[in-house]
Coordinates of C-alpha atoms and ligand atoms in Angstrom, one line a residue:
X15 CA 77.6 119.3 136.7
X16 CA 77.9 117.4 133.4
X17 CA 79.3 114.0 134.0
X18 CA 79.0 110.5 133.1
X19 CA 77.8 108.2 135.7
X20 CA 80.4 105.3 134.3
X21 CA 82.4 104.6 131.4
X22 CA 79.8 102.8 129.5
X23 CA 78.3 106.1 129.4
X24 CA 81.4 107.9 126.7
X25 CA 80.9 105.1 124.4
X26 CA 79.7 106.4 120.9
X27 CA 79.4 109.7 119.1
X28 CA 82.6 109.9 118.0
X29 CA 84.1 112.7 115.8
X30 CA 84.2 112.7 112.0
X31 CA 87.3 114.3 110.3
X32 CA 87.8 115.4 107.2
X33 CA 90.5 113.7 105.8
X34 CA 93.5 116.2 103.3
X35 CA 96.6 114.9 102.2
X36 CA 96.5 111.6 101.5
X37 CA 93.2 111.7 99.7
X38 CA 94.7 114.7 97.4
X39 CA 94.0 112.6 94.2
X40 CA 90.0 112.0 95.0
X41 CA 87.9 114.3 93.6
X42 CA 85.5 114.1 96.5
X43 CA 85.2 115.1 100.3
X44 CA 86.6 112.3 102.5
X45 CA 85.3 112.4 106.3
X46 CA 86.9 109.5 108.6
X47 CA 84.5 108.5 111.9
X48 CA 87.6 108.2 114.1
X49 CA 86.2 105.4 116.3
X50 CA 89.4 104.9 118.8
X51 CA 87.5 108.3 120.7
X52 CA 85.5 105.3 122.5
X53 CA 86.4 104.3 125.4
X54 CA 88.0 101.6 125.0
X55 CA 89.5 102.8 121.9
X56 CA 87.4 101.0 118.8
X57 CA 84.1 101.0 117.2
X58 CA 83.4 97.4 119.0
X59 CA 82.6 99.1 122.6
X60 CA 79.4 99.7 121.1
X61 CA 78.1 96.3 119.7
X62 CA 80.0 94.8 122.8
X63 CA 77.8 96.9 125.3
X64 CA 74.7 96.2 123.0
X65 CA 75.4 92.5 123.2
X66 CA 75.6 92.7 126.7
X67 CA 73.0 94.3 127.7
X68 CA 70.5 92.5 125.4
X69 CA 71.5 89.4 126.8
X70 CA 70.8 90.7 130.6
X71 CA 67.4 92.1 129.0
X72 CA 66.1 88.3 128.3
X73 CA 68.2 86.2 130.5
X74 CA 71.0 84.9 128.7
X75 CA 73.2 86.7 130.9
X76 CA 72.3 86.2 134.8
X77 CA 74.0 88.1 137.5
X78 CA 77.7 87.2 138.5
X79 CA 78.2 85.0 135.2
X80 CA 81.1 85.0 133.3
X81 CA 81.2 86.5 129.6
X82 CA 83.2 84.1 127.3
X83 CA 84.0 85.3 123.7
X84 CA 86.4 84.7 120.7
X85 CA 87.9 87.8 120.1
X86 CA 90.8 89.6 118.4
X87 CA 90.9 92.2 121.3
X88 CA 88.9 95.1 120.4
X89 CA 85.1 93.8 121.1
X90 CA 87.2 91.5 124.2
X91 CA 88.1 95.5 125.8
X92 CA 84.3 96.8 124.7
X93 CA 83.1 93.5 126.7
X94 CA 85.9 94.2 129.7
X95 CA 84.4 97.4 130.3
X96 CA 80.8 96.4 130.8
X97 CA 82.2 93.3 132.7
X98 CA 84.1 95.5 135.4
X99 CA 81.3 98.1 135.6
X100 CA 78.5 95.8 135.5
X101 CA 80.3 92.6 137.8
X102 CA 80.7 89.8 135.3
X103 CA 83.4 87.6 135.1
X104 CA 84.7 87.7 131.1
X105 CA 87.3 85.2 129.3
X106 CA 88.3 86.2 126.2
X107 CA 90.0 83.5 123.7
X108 CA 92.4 84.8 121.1
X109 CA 94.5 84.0 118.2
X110 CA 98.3 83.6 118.6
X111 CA 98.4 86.0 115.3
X112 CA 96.9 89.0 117.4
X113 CA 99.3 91.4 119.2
X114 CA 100.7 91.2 122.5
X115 CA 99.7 94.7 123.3
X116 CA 96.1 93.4 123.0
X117 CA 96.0 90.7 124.9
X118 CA 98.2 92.7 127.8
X119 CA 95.2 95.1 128.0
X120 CA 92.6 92.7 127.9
X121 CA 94.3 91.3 130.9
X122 CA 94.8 94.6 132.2
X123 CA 91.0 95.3 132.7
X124 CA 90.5 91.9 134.1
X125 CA 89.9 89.8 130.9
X126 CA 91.2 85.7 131.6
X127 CA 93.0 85.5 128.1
X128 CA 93.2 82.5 126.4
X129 CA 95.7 81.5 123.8
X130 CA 94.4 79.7 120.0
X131 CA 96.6 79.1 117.1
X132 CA 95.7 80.9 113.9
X133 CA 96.6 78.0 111.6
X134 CA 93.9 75.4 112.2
X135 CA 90.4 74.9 110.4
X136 CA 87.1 76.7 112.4
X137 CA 86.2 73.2 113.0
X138 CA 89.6 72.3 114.4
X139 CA 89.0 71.5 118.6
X140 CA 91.9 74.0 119.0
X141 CA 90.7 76.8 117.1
X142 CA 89.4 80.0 119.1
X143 CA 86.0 79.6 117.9
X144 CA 86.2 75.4 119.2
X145 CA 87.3 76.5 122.2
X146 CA 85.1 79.2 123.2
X147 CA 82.4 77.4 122.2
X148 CA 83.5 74.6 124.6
X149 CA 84.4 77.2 127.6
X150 CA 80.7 78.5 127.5
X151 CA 79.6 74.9 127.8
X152 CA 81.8 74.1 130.7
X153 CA 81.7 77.2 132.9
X154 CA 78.8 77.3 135.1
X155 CA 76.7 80.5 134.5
X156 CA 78.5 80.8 131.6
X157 CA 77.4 82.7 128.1
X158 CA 78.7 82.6 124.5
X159 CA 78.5 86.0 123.0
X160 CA 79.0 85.0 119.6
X161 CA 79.9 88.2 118.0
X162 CA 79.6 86.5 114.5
X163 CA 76.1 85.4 114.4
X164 CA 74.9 87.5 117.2
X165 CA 72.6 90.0 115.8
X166 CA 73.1 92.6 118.4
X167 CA 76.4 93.6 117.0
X168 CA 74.9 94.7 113.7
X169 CA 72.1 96.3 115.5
X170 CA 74.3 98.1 117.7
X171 CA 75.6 99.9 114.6
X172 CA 72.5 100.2 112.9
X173 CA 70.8 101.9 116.2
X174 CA 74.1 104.3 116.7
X175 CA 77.1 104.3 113.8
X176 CA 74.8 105.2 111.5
X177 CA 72.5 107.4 112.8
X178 CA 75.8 109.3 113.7
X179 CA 77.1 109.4 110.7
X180 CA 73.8 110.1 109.0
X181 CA 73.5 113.8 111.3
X182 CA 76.8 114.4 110.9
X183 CA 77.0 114.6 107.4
X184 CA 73.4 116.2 107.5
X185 CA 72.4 113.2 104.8
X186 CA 75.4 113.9 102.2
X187 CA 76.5 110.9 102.6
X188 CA 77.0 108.8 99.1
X189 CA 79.6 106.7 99.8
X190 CA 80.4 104.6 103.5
X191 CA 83.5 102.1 103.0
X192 CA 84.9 100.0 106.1
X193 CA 86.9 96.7 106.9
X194 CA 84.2 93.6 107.1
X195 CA 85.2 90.9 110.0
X196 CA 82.0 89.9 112.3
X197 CA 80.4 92.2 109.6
X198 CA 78.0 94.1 112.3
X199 CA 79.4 97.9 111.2
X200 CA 79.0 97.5 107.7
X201 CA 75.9 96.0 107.8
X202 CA 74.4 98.0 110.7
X203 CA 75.5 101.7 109.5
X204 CA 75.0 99.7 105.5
X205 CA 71.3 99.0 106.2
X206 CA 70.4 102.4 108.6
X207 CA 72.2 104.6 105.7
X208 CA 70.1 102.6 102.6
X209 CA 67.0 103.4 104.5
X210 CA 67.6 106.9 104.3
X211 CA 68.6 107.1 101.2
X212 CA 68.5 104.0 98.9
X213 CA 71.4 104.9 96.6
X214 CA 74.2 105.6 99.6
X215 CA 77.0 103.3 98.3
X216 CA 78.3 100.6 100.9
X217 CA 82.0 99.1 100.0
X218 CA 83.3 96.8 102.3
X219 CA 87.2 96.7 102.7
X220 CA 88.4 92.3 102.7
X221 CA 92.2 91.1 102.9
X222 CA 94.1 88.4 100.7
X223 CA 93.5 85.0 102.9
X224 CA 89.6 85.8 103.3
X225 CA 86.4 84.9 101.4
X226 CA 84.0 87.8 101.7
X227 CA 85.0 89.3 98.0
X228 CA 84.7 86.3 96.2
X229 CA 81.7 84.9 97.9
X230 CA 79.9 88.0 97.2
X231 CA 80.6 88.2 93.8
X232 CA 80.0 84.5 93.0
X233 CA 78.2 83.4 96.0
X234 CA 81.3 80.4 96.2
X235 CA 82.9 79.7 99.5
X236 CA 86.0 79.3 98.0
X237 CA 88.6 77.6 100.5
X238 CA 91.5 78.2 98.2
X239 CA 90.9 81.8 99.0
X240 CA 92.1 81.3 102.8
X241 CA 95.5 81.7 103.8
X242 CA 96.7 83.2 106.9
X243 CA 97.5 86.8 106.8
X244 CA 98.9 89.6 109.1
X245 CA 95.9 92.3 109.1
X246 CA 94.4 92.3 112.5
X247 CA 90.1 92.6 112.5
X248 CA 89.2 92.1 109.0
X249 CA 88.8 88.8 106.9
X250 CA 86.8 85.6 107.7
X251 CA 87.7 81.7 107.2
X252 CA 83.5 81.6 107.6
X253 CA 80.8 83.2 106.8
X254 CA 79.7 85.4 110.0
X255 CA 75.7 85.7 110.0
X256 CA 76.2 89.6 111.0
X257 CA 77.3 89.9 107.0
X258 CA 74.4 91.0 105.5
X259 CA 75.8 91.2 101.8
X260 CA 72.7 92.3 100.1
X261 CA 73.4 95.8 101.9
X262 CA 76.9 95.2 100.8
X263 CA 77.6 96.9 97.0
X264 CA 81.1 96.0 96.5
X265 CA 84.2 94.4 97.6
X266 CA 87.7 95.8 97.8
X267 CA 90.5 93.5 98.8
X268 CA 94.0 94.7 100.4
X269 CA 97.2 93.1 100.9
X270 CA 98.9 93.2 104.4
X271 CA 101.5 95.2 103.1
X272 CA 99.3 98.2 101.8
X273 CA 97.6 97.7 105.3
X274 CA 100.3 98.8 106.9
X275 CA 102.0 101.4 104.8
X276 CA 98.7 103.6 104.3
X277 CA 98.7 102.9 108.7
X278 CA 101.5 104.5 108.6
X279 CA 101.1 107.5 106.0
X280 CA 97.6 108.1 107.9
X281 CA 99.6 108.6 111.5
X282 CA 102.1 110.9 109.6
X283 CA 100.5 112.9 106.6
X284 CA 96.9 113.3 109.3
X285 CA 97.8 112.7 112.9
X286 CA 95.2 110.3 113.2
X287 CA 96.9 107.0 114.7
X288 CA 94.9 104.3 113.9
X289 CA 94.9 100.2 113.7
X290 CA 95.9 98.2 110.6
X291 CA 92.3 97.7 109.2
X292 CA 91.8 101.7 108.9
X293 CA 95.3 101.5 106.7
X294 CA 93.1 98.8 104.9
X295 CA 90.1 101.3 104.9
X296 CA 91.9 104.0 103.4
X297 CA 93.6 102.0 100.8
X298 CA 90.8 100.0 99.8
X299 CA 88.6 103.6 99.2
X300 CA 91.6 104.9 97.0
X301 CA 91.8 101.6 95.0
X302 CA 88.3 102.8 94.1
X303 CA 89.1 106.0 93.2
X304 CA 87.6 105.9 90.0
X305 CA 84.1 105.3 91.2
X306 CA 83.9 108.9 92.8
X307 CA 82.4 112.1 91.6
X308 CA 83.1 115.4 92.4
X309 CA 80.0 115.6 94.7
X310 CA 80.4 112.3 96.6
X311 CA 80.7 112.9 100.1
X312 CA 82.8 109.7 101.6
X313 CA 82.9 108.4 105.3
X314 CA 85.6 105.8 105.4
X315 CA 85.0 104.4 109.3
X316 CA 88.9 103.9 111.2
X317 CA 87.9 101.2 113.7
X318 CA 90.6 101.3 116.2
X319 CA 93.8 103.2 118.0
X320 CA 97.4 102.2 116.8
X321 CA 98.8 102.2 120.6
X322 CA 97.6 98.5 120.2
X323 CA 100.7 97.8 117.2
X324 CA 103.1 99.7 118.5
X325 CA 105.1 96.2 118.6
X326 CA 103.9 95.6 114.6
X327 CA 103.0 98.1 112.4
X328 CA 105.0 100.9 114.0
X329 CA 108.4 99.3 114.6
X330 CA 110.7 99.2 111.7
X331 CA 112.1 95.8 112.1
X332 CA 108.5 94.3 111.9
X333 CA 108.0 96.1 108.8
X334 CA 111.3 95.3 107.6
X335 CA 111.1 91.9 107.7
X336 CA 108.3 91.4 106.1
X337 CA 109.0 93.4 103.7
X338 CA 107.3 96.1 104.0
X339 CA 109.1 99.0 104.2
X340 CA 109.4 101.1 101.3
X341 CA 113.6 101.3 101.5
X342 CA 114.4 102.2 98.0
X343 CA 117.2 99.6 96.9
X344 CA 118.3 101.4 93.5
X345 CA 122.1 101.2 93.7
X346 CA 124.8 98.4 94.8
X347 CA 125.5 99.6 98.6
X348 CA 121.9 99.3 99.0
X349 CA 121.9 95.5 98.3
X350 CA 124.4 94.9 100.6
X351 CA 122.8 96.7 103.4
X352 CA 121.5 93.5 105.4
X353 CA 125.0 92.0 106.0
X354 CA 127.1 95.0 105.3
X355 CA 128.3 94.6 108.9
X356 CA 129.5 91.1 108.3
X357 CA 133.4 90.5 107.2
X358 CA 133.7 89.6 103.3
X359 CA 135.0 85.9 103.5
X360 CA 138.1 85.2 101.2
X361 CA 140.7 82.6 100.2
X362 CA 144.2 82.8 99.4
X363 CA 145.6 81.7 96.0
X364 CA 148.1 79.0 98.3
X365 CA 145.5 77.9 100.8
X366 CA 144.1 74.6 100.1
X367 CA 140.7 73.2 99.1
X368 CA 140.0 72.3 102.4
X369 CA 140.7 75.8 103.9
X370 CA 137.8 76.7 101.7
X371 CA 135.5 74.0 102.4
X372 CA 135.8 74.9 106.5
X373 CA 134.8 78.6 105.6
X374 CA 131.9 78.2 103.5
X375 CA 130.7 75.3 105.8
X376 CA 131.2 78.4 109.1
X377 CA 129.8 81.2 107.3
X378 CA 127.4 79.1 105.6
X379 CA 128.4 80.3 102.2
X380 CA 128.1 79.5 98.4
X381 CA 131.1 81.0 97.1
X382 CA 134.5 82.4 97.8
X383 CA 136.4 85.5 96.1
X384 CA 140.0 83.8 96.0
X385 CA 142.6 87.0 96.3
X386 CA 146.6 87.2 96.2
X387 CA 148.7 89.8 96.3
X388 CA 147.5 91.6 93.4
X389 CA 143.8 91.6 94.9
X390 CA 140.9 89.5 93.7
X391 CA 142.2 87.1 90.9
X392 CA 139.6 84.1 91.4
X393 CA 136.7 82.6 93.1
X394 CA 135.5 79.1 94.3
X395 CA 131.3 78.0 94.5
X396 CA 130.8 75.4 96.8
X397 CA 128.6 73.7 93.1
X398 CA 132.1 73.8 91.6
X399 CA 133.9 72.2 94.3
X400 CA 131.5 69.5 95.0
X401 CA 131.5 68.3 91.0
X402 CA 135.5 68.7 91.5
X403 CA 135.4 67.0 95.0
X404 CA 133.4 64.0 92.7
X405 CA 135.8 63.7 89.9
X406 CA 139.1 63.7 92.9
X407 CA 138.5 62.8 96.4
X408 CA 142.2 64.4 96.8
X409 CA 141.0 67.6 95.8
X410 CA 141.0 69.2 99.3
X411 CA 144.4 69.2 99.8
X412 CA 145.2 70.7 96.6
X413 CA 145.7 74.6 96.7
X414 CA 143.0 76.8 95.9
X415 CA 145.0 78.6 92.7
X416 CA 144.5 75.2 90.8
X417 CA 140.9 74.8 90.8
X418 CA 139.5 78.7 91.5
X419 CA 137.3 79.7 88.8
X420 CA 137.3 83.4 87.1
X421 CA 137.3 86.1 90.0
X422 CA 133.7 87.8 90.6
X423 CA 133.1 91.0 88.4
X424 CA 133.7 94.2 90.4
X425 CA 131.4 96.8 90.8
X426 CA 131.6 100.9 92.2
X427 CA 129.3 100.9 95.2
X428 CA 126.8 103.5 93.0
X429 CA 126.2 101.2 90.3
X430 CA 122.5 100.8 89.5
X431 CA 121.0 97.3 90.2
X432 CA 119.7 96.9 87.5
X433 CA 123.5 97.1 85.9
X434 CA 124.3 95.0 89.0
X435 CA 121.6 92.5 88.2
X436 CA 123.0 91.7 84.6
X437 CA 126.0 90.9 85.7
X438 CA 124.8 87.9 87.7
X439 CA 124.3 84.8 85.1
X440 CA 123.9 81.0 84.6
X441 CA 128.1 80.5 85.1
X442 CA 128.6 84.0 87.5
X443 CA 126.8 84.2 91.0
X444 CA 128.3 87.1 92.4
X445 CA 129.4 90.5 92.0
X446 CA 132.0 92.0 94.2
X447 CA 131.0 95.6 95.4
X448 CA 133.5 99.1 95.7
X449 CA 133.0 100.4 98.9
X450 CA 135.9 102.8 98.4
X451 CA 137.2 102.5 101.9
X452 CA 139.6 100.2 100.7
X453 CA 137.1 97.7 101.7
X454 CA 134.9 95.2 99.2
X455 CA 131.6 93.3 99.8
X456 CA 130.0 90.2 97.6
X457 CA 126.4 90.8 96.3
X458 CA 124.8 87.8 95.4
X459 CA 122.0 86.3 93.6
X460 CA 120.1 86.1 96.6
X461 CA 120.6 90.0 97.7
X462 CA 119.2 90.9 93.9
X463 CA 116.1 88.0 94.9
X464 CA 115.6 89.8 98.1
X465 CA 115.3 93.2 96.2
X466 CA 112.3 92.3 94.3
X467 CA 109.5 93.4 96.2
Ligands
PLP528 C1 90.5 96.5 114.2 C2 89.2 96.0 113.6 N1 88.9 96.4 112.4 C3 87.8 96.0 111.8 C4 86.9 95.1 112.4 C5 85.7 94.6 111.6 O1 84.5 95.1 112.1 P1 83.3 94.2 112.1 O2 83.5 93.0 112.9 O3 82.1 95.0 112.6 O4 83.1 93.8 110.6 C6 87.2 94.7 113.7 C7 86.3 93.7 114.4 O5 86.7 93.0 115.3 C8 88.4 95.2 114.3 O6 88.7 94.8 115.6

């Protein structure tokens, strides 16, 4: 019988896969080490067991005690496992920026999750590295695993990940890019691949809102560089001690919106279904495109599944809203599209001022077309009115035909935005839209704004 006698037992050699379509414009092999095949779907059920088990070896970790760690709920499930099949206790404490999905796992395997903001300083009591720090000192039998500075994690990876990746490729191996957060893959598989072979290149993946990049290239901590940001894993506020940058060669940085676009291309152009820090990984490698050679043989590493996003980077209204879905917004109907299903607000010619004022104060409005019987023949701007309203507190109950302005510009519902765009100036603010229903819509300024992406 060929079996493993527990869990712990699946974790590592994972598979590596070439990688086709969306690397068709390197000139170079591309192999990914798909890393959710552990068993608790990420790279970090290695360093997690590794920690654990070389803190049992000298006694940091006694029998029955409870694991506590700040985690962003991949090395937290890696830790779950070896606490259920080993009978520790773990709490893991978490950012509020990290997905729910994680932190319902992490409870599913028996994890006591606890809740940080993102938005404070490292030093802040309430941030997740204050308050694990403090857990560990108040629990009795209690020990800080410290993925960070604890060297374990990198050794982990330099005693398996890289070994791995070294056999699998036979030693081809030129190039091994990955996202950098504790640091302990790039620098474990970094340092095990330069011993093989000095000139393997190592580039390490970093996100807008992080200081790796610039600290490496100008050894300055620069805290202007940190700002919160969406990807998951990668990134640091500090400087973790598992970041060996002397094994590091270069830094790449992606936004959060590349992040999760090449996420997404990955799951659909290569069936592999993977985290936001591989859609980092792969972007990152083909922003350095023109660093490869025919004869490079690359091994990007994917560090986790995407079944733990399926509430971010895989639902359209999370994209969406941030703006991160590639919609193409090239004609008029397309810049109407967020409140298309909202009724066009109008005046008549013999309402009064006032009837105005109530409707842009309900729909929270700027401006008014103003139609008659003919159609549109005027419009009102709540800037207008006010200046009007200054000059003549009696102006409200005058009717709107003698103080409209020019009526809005009108516009076929296929007109370019660009043509759309030019139409909006200093004295116009809208532009009325053809929907040739024998309905209209307004597009204003702030529909061609939210168009720029
Ligand atoms: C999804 C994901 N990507 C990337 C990383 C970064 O790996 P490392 O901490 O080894 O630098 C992590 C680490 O937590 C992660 O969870």
């Amino acid at each position: 019988m060929k079996y493993a006698k527990n869990i712990l037992e699946t974790i590592g050699n994972t598979p590596l896969v070439q990688l086709n379509s969306i690397v068709k414009d390197l000139p170079c092999k591309v192999l990914a080490k798909v890393e959710y095949f552990n068993p608790g779907h990420s790279c970090k059920d290695r360093m997690a067991l590794k920690m654990v088990e070389d803190a049992e070896a000298d006694g940091r970790l006694k029998p029955g005690g409870t694991i506590i760690e700040g985690t962003s709920g991949n090395t937290g499930m890696g830790l779950a496992l070896a606490a259920v099949v080993k009978g520790y206790k773990l709490i893991c404490v978490i950012t509020d920026k990290q997905s729910k999905e994680k932190m319902d796992i992490l409870r599913a395997v028996g994890a006591k999750v606890v809740v940080c903001p993102t938005d404070v300083e490292p030093t802040d009591p309430r941030s997740y590295y204050s308050v694990s720090k403090r857990l560990a000192q108040e629990t009795p039998n209690g020990w800080y695993v410290n993925q960070y500075d604890n060297p374990s994690n990198a050794q982990a990876n330099y005693e398996q990940t890289g070994p791995e990746i070294w056999e699998q490729t036979q030693g081809a191996v030129t190039h091994f890019i990955v996202g950098v957060g504790t640091g302990g893959t790039i620098s474990g598989v970094g340092k095990y691949l330069k011993e093989q072979k000095p000139n393997v290149k190592v580039w390490g993946v970093d996100t807008y809102g992080s200081v790796f990049k610039k600290y490496h290239e100008t050894g300055i901590f620069d805290e202007n560089e940190v700002y919160s940001y969406v990807t998951e894993g990668i990134g640091e506020d500090i400087l973790p001690e598992n970041v060996n940058f002397s094994v590091i060669d270069h830094f790449t940085k992606v936004t959060d919106k590349d992040a999760a676009v090449y996420c997404r291309k990955l799951a659909l152009e290569e069936g592999i279904f993977v985290g936001m820090s591989s859609g980092s990984a792969i972007k990152g490698l083909l922003q350095m495109k023109d660093e490869l050679k025919p004869d490079d043989v690359v091994v990007v590493l994917f560090h986790d599944s995407g079944s733990r996003y399926i509430g971010k980077i895989f639902n359209d209204e999370w994209m969406r809203e941030r703006g991160y879905l590639e919609d193409e917004i090239t004609t008029a109907a397309d810049l109407i599209q967020n409140h298309i299903e909202k009724p066009l607000v109008v005046v008549r010619t013999e309402e009064l001022v006032s009837h105005a004022l109530d409707r842009i104060r309900k729909y929270k409005i700027s401006q008014i077309p103003v139609i008659d019987k003919d159609g549109f023949v005027g419009s009102l701007e709540d800037s207008d009115l006010f200046a009007a309203f200054m000059n003549d507190a009696n102006i409200a109950e005058k009717p709107i035909r003698e103080v409209m302005g020019a009526p809005y510009p009108v516009v076929n519902k296929k007109a370019k935005v660009e043509d759309v765009s030019k139409l909006i100036t200093k004295d116009n603010n809208a532009v009325l839209v053809d929907l040739e229903d024998g309905k209209y819509h307004i597009i204003t300024k702030y529909d061609i704004i939210n168009s720029i992406k």
